[in-house]
GROMACS .gro file of C-alpha atoms in nm:
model
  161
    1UNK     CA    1   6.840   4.404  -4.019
    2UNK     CA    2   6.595   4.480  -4.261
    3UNK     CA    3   6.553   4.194  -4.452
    4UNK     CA    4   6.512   3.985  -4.060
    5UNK     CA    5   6.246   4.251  -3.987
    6UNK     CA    6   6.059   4.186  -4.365
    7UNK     CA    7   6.092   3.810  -4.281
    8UNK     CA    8   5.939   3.816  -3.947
    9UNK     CA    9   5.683   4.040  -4.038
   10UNK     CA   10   5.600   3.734  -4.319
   11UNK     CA   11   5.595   3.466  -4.100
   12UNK     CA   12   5.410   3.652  -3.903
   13UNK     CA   13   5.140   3.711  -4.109
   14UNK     CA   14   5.110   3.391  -4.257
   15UNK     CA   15   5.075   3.255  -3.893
   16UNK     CA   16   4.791   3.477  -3.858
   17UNK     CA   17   4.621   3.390  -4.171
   18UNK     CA   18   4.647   3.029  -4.053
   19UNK     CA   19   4.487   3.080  -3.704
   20UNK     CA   20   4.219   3.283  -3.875
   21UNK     CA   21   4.170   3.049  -4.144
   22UNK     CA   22   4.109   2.801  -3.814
   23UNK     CA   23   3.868   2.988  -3.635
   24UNK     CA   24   3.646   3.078  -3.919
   25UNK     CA   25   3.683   2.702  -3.996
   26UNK     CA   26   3.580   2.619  -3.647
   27UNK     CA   27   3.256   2.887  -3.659
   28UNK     CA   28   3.163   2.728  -3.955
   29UNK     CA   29   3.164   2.368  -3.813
   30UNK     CA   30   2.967   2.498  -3.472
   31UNK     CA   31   2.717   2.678  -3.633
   32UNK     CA   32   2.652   2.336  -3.884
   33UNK     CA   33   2.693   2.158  -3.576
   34UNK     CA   34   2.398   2.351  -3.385
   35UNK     CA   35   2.193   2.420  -3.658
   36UNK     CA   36   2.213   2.070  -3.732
   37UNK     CA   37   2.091   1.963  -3.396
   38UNK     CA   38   1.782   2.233  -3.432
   39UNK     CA   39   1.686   2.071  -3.762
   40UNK     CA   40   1.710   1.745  -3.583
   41UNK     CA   41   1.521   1.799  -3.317
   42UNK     CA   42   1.256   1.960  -3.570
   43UNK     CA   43   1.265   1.629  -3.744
   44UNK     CA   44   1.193   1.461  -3.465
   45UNK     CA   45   0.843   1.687  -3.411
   46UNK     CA   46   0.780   1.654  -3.765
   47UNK     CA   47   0.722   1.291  -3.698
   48UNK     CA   48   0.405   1.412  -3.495
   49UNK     CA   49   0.224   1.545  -3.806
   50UNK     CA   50  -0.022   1.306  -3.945
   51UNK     CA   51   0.028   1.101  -4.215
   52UNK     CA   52  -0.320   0.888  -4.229
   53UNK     CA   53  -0.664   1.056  -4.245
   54UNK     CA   54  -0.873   0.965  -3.893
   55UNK     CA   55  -1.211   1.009  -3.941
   56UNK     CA   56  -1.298   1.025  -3.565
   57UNK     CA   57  -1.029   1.246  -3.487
   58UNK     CA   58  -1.019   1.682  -3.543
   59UNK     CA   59  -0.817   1.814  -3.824
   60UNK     CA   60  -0.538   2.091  -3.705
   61UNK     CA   61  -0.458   2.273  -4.035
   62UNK     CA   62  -0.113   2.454  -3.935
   63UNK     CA   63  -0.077   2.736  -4.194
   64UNK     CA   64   0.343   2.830  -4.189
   65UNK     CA   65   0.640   2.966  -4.400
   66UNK     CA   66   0.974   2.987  -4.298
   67UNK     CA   67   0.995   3.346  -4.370
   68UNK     CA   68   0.684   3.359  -4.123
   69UNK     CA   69   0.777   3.620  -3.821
   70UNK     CA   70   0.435   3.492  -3.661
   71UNK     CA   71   0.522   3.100  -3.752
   72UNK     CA   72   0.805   3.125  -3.591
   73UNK     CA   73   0.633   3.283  -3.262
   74UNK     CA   74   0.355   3.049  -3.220
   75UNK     CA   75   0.583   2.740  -3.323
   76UNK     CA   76   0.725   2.672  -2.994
   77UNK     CA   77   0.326   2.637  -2.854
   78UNK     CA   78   0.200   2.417  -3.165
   79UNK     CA   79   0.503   2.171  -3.142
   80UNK     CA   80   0.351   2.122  -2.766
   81UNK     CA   81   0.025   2.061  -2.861
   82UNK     CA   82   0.145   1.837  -3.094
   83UNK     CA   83   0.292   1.627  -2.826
   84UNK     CA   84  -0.026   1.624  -2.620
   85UNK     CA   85  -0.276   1.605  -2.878
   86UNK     CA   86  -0.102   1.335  -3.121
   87UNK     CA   87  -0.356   1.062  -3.007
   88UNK     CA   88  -0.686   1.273  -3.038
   89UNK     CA   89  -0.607   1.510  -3.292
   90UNK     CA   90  -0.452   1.501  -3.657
   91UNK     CA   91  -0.228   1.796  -3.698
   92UNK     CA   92  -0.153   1.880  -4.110
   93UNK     CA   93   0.139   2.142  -4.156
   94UNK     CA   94   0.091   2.322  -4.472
   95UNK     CA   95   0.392   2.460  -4.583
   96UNK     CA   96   0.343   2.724  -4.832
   97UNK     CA   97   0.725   2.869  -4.809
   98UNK     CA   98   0.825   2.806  -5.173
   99UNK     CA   99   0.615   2.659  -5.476
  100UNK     CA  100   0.793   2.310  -5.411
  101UNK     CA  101   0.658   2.325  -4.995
  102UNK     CA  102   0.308   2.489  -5.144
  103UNK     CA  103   0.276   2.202  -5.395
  104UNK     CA  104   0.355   1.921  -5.106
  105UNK     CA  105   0.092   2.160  -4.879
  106UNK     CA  106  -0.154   2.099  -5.192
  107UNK     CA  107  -0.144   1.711  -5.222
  108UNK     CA  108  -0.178   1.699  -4.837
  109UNK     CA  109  -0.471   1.917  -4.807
  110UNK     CA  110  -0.645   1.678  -5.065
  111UNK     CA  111  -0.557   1.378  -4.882
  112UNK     CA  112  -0.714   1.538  -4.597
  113UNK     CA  113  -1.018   1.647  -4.767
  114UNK     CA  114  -0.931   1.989  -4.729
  115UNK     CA  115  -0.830   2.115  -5.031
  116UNK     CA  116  -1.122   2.368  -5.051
  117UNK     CA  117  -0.967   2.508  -4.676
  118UNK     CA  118  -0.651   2.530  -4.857
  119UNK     CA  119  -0.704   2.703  -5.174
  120UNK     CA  120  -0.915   2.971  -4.958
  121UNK     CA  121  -0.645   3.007  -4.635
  122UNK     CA  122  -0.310   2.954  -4.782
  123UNK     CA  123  -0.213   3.307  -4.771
  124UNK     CA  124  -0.325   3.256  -4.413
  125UNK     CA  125   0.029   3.222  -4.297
  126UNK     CA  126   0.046   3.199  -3.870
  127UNK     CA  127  -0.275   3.056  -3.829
  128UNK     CA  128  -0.409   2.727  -3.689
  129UNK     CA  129  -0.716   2.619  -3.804
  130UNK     CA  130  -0.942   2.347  -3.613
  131UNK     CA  131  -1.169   2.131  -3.878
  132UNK     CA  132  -1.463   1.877  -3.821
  133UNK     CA  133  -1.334   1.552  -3.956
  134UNK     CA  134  -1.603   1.449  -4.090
  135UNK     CA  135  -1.786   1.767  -4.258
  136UNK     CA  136  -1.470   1.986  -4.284
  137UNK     CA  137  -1.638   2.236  -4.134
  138UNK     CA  138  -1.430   2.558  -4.006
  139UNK     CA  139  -1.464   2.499  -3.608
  140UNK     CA  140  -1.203   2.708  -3.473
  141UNK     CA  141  -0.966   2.941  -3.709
  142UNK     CA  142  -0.638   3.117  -3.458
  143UNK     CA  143  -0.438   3.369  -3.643
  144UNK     CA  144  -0.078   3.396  -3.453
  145UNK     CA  145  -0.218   3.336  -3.131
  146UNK     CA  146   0.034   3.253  -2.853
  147UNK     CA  147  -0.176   3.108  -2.547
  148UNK     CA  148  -0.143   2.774  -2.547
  149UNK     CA  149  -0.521   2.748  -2.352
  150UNK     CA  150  -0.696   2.937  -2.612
  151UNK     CA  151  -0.580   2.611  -2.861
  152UNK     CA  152  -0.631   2.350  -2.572
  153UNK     CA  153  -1.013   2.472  -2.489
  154UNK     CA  154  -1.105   2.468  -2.902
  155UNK     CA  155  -0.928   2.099  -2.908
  156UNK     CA  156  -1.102   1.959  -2.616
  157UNK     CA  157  -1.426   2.085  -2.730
  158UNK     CA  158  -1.331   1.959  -3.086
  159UNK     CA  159  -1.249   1.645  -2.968
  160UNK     CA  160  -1.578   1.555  -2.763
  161UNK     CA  161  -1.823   1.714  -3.041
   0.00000   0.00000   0.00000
């Protein structure tokens, strides 16, 4: 009776190391699954951020970081103006999350002609910076500002300088 007990108790346990072998299995592939759809639809944003230099149009210097609390807060109201603005306005993420991201930021500041802005504001992390096109003047600096307004009345005005 013993030896049935000890053999049940086995198959037992192997039974549950298989179902929780499966359900870590399945959190794994959900989580990838999601994730993968946030970093998709972030892609698909990303495809917003100027890759020419428009002399007519204002510059929108987005200083971020992934290990940015504020970044992350204001995101959601940037990738909106991003939408609306994409004809009128040239929006340049600066990445400064690792040296790689910081070195990428660097070359596209100086495409932009806005290296000097860089070097001076990359520490800046969380802020949105509105520059003149063509004299890369400073016209409207935001540090982690959330209203979506605030950004659309500095744009506008920007835009019809």
């Amino acid at each position: 009776a013993y030896e049935l007990i000890n053999i049940e108790v086995r198959r037992i346990t192997m039974k549950l190391k298989r179902m929780f072998a499966i359900s870590v299995f399945g959190l794994v592939l959900s989580l990838n699954l999601i994730g993968g759809a946030f970093a998709e639809s972030e892609n698909k944003e990303v495809s917003k951020i100027s890759k020419t230099v428009n002399v007519n149009k204002p510059i929108v210097a987005v200083v971020k970081a992934e290990w940015c609390s504020t970044c992350k807060r204001i995101g959601p109201v940037v990738m909106e103006l991003m939408k609306e603005y994409d004809k009128t306005a040239q929006f340049v993420v600066l990445d400064v999350t690792n040296a790689k991201t910081s070195k990428e930021a660097e070359k596209t500041a100086k495409k932009f002609g806005i290296s000097k802005f860089f070097k001076e504001n990359k520490s800046q992390t969380g802020s949105v910076t509105i520059i003149s096109p063509q004299s890369k003047e400073v016209l409207k600096t935001f540090q982690g500002e959330g209203d979506k307004k605030a950004y659309e009345v500095a744009l506008n005005e920007a835009i019809n300088r």
